[in-house]
mmCIF file of C-alpha atoms in Angstrom:
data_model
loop_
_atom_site.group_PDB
_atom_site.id
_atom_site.type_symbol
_atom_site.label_atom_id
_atom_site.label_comp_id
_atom_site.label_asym_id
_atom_site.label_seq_id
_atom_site.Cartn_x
_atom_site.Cartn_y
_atom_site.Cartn_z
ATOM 1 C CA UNK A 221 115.763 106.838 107.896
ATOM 2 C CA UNK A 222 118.487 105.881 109.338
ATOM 3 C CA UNK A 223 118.240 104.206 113.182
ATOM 4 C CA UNK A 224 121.946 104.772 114.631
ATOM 5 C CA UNK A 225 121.955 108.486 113.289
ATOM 6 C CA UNK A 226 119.259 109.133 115.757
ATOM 7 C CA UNK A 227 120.416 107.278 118.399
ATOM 8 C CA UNK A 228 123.697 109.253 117.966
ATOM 9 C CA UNK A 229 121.538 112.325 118.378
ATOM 10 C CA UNK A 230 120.625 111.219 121.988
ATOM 11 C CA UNK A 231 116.935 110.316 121.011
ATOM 12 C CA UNK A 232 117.532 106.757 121.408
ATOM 13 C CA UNK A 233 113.907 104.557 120.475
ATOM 14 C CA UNK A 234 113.734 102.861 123.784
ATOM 15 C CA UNK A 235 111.124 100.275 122.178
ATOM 16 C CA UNK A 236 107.076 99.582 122.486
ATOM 17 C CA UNK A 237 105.879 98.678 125.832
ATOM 18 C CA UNK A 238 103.113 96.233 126.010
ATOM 19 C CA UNK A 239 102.857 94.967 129.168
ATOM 20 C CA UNK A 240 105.794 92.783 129.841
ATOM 21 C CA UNK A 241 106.585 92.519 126.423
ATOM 22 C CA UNK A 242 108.701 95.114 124.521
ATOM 23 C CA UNK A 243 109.216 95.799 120.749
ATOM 24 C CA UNK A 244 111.502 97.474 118.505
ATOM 25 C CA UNK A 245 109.110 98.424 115.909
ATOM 26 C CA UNK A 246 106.255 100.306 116.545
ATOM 27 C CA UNK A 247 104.118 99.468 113.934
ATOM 28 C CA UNK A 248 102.107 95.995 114.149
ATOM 29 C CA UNK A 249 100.659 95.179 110.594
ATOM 30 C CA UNK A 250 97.536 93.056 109.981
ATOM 31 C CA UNK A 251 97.255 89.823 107.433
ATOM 32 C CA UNK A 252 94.103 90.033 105.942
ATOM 33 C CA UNK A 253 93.009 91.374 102.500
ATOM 34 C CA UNK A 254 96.201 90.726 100.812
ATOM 35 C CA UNK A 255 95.803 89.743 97.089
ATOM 36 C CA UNK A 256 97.677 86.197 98.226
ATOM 37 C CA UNK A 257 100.095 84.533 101.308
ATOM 38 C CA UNK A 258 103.244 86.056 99.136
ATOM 39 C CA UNK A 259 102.086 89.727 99.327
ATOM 40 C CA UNK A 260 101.094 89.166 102.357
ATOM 41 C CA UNK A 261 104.373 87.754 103.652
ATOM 42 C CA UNK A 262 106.376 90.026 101.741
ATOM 43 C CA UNK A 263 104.613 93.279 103.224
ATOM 44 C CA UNK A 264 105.190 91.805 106.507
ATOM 45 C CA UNK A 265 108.923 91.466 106.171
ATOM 46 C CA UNK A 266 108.840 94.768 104.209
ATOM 47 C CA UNK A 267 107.330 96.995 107.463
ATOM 48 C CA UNK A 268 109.519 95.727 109.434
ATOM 49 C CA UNK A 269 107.034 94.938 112.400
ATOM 50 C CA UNK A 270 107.402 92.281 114.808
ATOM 51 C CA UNK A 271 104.012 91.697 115.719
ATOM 52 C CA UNK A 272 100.845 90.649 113.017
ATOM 53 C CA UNK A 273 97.477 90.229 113.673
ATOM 54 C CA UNK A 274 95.577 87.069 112.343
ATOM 55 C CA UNK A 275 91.879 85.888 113.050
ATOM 56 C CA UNK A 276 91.152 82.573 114.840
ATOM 57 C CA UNK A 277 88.162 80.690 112.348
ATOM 58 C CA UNK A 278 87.448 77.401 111.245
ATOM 59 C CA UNK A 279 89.459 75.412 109.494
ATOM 60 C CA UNK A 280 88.609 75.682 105.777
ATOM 61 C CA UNK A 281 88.774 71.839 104.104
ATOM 62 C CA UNK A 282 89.144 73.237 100.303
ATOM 63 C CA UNK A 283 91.261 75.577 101.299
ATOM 64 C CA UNK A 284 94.578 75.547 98.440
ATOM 65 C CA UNK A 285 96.974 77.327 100.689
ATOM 66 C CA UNK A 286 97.901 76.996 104.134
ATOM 67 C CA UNK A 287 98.470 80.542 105.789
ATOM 68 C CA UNK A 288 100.847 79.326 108.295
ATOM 69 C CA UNK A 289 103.420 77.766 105.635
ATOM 70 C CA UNK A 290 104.193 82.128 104.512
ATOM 71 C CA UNK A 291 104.531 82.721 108.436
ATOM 72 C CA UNK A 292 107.784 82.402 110.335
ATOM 73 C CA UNK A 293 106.688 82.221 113.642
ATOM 74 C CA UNK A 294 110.606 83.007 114.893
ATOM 75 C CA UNK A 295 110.287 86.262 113.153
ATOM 76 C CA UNK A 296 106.754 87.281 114.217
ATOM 77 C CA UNK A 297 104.917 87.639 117.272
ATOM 78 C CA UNK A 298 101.322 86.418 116.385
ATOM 79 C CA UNK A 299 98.865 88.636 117.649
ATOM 80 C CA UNK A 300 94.931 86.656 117.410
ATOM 81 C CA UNK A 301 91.974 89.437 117.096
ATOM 82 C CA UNK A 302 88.607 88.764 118.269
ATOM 83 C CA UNK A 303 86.931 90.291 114.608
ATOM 84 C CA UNK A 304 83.851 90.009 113.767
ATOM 85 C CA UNK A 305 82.379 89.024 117.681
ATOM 86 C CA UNK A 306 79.687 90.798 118.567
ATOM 87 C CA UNK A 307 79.509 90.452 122.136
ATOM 88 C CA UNK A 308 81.802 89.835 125.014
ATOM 89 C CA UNK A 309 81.717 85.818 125.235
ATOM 90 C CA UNK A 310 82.090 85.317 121.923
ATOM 91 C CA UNK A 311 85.263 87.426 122.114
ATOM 92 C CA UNK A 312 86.435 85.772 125.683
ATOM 93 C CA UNK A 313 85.206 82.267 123.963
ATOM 94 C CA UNK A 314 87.306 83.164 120.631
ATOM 95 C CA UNK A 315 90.352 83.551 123.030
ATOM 96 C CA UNK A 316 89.910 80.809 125.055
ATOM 97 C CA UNK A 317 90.628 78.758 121.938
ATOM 98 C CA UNK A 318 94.272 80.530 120.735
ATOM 99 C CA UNK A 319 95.423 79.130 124.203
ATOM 100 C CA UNK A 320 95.319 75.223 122.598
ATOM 101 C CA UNK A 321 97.083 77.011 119.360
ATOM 102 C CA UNK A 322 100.378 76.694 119.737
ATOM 103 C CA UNK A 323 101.216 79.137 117.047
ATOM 104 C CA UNK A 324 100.450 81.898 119.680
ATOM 105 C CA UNK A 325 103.508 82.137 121.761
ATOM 106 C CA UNK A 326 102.669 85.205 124.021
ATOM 107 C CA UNK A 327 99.507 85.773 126.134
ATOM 108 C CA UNK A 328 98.526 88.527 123.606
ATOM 109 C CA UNK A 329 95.332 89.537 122.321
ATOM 110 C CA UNK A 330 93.836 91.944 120.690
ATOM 111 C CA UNK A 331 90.409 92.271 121.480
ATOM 112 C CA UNK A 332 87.478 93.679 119.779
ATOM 113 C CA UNK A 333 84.246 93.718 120.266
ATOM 114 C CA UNK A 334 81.765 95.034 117.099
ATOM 115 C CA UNK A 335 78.945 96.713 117.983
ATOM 116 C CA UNK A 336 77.441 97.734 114.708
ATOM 117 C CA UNK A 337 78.245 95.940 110.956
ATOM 118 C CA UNK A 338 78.322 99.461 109.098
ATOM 119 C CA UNK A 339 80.196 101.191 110.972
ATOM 120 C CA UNK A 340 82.232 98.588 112.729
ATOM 121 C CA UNK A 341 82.767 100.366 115.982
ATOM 122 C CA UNK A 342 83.262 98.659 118.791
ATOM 123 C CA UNK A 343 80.697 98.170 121.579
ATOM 124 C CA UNK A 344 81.972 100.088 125.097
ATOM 125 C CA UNK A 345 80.126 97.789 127.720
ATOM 126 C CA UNK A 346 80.690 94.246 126.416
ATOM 127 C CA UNK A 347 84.639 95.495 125.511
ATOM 128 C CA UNK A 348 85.008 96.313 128.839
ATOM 129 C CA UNK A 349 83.295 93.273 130.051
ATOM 130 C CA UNK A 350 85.470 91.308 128.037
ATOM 131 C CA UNK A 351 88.408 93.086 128.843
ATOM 132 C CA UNK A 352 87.888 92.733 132.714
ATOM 133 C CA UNK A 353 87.358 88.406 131.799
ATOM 134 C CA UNK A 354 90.619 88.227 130.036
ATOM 135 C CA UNK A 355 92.677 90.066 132.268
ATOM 136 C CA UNK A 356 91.702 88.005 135.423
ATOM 137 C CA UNK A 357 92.797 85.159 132.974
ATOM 138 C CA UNK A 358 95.758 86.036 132.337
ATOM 139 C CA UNK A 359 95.875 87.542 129.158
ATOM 140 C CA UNK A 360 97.811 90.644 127.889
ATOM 141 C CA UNK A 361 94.452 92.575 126.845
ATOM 142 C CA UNK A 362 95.062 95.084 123.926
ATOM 143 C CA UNK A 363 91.759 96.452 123.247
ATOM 144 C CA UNK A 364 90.552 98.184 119.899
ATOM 145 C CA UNK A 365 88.155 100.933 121.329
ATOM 146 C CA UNK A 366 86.817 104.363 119.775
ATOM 147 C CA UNK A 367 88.705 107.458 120.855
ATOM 148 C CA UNK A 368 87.170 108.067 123.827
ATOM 149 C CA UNK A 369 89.634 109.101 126.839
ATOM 150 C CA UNK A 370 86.784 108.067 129.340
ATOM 151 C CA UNK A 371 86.722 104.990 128.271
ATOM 152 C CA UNK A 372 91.010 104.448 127.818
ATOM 153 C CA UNK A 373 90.738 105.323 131.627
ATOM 154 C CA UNK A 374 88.649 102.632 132.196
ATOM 155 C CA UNK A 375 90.194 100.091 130.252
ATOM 156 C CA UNK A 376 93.651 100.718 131.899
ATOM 157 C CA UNK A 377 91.896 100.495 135.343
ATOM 158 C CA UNK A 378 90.656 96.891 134.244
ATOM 159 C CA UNK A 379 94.424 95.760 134.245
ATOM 160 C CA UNK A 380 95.012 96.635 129.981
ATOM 161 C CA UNK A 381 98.628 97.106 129.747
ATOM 162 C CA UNK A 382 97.895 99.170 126.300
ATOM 163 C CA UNK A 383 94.959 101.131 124.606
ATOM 164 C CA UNK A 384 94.024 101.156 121.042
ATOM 165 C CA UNK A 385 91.424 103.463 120.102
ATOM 166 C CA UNK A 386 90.747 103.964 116.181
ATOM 167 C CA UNK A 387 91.484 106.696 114.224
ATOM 168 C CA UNK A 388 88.567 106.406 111.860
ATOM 169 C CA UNK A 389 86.780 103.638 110.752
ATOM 170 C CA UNK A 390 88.161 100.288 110.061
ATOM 171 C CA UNK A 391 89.082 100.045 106.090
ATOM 172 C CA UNK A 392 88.153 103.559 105.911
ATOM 173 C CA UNK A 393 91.834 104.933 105.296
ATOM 174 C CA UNK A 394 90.230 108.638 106.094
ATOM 175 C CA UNK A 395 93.008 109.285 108.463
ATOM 176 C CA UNK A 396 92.956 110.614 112.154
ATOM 177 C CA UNK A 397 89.511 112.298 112.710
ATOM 178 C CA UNK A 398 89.869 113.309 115.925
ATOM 179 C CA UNK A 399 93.529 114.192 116.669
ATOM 180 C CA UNK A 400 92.446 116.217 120.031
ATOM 181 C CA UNK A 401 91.040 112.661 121.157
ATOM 182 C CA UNK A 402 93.983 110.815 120.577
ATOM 183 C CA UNK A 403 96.145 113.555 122.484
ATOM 184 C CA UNK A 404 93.662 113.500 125.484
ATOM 185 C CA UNK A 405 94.005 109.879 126.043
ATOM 186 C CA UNK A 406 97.609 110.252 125.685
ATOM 187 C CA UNK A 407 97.621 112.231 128.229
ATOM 188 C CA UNK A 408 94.940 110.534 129.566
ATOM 189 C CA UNK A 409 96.535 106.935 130.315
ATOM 190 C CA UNK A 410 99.549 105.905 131.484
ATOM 191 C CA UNK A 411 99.788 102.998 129.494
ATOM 192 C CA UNK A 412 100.854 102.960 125.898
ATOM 193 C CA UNK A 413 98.564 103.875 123.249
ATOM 194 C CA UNK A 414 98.544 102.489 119.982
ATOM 195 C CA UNK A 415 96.382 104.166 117.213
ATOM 196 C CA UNK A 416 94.580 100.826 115.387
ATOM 197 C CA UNK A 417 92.606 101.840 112.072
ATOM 198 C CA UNK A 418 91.944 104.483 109.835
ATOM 199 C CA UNK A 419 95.166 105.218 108.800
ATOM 200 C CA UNK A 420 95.004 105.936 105.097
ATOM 201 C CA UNK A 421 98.736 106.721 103.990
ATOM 202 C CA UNK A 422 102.258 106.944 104.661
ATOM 203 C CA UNK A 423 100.983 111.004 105.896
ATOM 204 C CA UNK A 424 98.539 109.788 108.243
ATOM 205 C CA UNK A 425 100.671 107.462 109.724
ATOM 206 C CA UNK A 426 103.509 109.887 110.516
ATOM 207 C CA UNK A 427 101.017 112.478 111.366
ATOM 208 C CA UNK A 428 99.631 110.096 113.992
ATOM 209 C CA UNK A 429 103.037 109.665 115.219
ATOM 210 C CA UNK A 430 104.255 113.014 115.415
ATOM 211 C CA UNK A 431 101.188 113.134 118.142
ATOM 212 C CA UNK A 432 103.158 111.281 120.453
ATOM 213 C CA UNK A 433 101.696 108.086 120.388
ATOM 214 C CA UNK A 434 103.468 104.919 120.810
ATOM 215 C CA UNK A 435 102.582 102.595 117.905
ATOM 216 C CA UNK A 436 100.091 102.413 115.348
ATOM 217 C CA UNK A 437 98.259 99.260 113.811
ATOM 218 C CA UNK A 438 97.684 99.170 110.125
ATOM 219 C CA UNK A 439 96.424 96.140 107.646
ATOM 220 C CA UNK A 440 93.935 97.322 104.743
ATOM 221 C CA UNK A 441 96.355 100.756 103.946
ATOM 222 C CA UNK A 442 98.669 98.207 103.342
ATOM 223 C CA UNK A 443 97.012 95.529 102.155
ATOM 224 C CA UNK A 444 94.811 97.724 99.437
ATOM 225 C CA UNK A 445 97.948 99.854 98.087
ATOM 226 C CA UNK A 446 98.644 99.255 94.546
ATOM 227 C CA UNK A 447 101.967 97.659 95.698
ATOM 228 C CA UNK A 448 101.134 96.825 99.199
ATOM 229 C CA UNK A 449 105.033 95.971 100.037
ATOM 230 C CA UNK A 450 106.108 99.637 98.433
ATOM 231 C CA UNK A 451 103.684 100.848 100.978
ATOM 232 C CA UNK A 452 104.652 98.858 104.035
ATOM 233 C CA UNK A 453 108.460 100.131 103.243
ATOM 234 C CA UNK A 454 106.628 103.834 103.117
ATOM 235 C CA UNK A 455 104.870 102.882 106.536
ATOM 236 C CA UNK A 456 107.915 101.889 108.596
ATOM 237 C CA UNK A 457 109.460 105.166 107.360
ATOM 238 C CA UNK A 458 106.548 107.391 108.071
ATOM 239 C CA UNK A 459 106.471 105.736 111.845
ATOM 240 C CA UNK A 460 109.913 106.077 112.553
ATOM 241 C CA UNK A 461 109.864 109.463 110.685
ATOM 242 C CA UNK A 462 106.702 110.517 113.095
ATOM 243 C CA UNK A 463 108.314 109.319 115.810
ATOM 244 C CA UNK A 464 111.913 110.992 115.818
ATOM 245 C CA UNK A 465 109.596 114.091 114.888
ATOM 246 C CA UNK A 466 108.270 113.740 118.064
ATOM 247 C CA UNK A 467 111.063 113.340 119.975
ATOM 248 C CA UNK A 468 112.739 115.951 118.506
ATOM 249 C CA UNK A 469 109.940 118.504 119.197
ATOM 250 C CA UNK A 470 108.480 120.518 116.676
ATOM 251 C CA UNK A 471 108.522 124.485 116.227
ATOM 252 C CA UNK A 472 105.625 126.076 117.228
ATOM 253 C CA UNK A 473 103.196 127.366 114.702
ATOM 254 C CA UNK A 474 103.144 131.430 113.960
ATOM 255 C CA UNK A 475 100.949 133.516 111.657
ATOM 256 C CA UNK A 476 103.378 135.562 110.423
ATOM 257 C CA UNK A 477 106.657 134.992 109.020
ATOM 258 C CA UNK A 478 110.162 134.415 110.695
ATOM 259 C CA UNK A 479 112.583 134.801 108.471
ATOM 260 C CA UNK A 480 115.678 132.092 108.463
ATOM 261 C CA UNK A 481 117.893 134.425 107.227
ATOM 262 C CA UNK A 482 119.998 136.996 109.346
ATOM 263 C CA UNK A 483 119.443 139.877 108.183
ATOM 264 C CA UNK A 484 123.132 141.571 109.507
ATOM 265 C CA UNK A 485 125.468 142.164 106.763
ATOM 266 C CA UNK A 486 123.119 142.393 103.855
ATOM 267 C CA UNK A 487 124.533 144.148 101.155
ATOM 268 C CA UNK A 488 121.855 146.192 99.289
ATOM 269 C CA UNK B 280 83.385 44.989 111.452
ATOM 270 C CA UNK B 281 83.618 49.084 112.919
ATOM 271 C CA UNK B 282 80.585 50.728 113.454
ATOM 272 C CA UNK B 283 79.805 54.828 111.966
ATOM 273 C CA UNK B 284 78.314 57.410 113.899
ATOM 274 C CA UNK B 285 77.399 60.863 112.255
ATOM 275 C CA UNK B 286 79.207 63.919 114.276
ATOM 276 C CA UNK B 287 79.196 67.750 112.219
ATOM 277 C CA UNK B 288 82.403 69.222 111.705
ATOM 278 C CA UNK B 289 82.449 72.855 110.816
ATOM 279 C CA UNK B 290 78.814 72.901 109.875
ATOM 280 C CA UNK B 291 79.134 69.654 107.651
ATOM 281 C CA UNK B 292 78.057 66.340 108.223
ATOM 282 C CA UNK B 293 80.788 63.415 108.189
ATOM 283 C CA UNK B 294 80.862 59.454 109.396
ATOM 284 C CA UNK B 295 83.197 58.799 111.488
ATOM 285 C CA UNK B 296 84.353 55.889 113.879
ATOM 286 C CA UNK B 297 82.267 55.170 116.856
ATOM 287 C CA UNK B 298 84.054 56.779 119.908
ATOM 288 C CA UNK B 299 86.555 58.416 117.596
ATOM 289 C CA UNK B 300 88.570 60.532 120.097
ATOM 290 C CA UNK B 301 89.907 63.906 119.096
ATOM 291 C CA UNK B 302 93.296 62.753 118.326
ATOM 292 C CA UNK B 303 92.056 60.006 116.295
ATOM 293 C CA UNK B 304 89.924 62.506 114.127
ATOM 294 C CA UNK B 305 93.220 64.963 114.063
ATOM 295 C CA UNK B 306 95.092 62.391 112.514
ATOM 296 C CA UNK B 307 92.112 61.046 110.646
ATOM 297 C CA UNK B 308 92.293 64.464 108.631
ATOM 298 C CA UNK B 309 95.871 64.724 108.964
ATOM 299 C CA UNK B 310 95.817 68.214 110.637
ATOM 300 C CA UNK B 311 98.592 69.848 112.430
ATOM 301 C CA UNK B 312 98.179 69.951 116.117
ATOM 302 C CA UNK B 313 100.237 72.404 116.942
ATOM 303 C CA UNK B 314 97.785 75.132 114.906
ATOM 304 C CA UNK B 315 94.476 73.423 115.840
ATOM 305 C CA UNK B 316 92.033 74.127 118.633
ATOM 306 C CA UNK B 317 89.459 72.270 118.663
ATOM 307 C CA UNK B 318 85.638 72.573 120.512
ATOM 308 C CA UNK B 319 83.194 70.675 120.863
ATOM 309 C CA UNK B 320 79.496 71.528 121.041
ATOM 310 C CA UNK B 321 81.285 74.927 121.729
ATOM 311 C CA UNK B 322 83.075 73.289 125.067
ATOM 312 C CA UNK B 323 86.985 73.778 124.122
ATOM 313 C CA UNK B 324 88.870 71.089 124.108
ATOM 314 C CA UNK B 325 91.897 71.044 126.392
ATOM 315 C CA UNK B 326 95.206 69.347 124.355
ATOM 316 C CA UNK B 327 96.163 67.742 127.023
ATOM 317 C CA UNK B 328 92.678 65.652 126.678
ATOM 318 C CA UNK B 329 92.580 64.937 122.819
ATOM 319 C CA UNK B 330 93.855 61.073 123.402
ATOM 320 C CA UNK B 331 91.197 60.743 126.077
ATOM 321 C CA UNK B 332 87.872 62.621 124.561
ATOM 322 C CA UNK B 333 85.742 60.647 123.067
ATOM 323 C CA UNK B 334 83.185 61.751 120.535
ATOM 324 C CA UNK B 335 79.399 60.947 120.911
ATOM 325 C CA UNK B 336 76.563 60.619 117.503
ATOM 326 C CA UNK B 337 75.749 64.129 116.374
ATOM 327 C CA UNK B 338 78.600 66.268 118.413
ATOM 328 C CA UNK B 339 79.225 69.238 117.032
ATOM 329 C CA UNK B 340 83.193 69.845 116.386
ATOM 330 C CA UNK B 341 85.135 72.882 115.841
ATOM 331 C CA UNK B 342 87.934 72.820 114.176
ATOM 332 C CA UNK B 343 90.177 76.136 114.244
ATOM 333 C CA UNK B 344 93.138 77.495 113.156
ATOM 334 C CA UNK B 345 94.502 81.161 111.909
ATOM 335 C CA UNK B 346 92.871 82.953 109.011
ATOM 336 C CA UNK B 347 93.928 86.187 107.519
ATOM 337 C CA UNK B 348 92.639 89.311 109.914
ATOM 338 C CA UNK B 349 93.636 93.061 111.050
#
């Protein structure tokens, strides 16, 4: 799809909104499970998103590859998660830490909080616990949470410039479960919202779009493809495809049938 | 001659120079500062500090950087 033909339309992309922070791309991709750095960096490029998300862990000694060396940090906007922290200090703590990285240039985080290994959704009181912390810090809070509009209300009243409730399951790739959710706390919030895992496809992602939502967050659709950077190309097309759809405003849906053809000056 | 102490680095044991200060173990492993935090017995470690800190026997150090994630 083709950018300046819909800005010539008058449905001009005027960019994701995350606090004081504003993107061209609404998509924001995620690093991890890539077969090696080279996919990884390659899909990046490919989905034409401006933000990734990386973990903060311990240095690994043996490791044979250094992440950073695939990353270029003029290009991306390095987003740190809080994965895999249970409760709300170890998020906050995990945080703390990316402000002596210097690879983090922006005061954004995303933060999640886990609240059960099978499942992986996140845990509502210590997120907003955490949340509440690292706002009075200072930092630009973007907070994976389950599609809840209660609780989107509540996050944006704790200062979160964005909300990012899940679609289905992390690594699930079963799509939007709840679409009436994710409208609610569209309409919910006044801050952006940003649909972060489940997506499954290039479908799902447009699909999620055409909702009205303002970005989506995908790593293991990407990452697990067959040829992950085929499917980030397919990703920024569905987003931008979603997107214009919504803009543009679809027809409304009819039982019966409408038919596109006049029916004055038919012949037999 | 130096003396050793024994400090734990990412849940492994290493010798290291007595009073080793954070820089000194930075460059010891030649890491990069610029994408390393470090803590220590889970207090982080302010950069502005690493020349200064000094490390004491059996100090637990964290050293951090970015790692694949979603």
């Amino acid at each position: 799809m083709d950018d300046d033909a819909s800005n010539n339309n008058g449905l001009m992309d005027d960019g994701l909104k995350i606090g004081k922070y504003t993107f061209k791309s609404r998509l924001i991709v995620g690093t991890g499970k890539y077969p090696d750095f080279q996919t990884m960096k390659d899909s990046a490029v490919a989905s034409g998103a401006e933000i990734i998300t990386v973990a903060v862990r311990r240095i690994d000694f043996n490791a044979k590859d250094n992440m950073l060396s695939y990353i270029d940090l003029d290009r991306f906007t390095l987003l740190p998660n809080t994965a895999g922290c249970y409760t709300a200090e170890d998020a906050v703590n995990t945080l703390r830490l990316t402000r002596e990285l210097g690879v983090f240039r922006t005061d954004l985080v995303k933060l999640e909080v886990i609240g059960d290994a099978k499942t992986l959704y996140p845990d509502n009181e210590e997120l907003l616990k955490a949340a509440k912390i690292l706002v009075k810090e200072g930092f630009t809070v973007m907070p994976y949470m389950m599609d809840d509009p209660v609780l989107a209300k509540k996050l944006e009243d704790v200062g979160c410039p964005v909300v990012m409730p899940l679609a289905s399951p992390i690594g699930s790739g079963l799509g939007i479960r709840n679409p009436y959710n994710i409208k609610i706390i569209k309409e919910t919030v006044s801050v952006p919202v940003i649909v972060d895992a489940g997506v499954g496809t290039a479908s799902d992602a447009c699909k999620t779009m055409e909702l009205g939502v303002d970005g989506i967050l995908i790593n293991t659709a990407i990452a697990g493809a067959n040829n992950p950077v085929g499917m980030a190309v397919a990703m920024e097309r569905a987003v931008k495809a979603g997107r214009l759809a919504y803009l543009s405003g679809r027809i409304p849906m009819k039982l019966y049938a409408q038919a596109s053809t006049q029916m004055e000056g038919i012949v037999f | 001659m130096k003396k050793i102490m024994k400090i734990n680095i990412n849940d492994k044991d290493f010798n290291v120079q007595e009073s080793v200060t954070v820089q000194g173990l930075i460059d010891v492993l030649k890491l990069d500062i610029k994408s390393t935090a470090v803590a220590v017995n889970k207090e982080i470690i302010s950069k502005n500090s690493y020349t200064e800190f000094r490390l004491k026997e059996n100090d637990k150090v964290d050293l951090v950087s970015i790692a694949p994630g979603g």
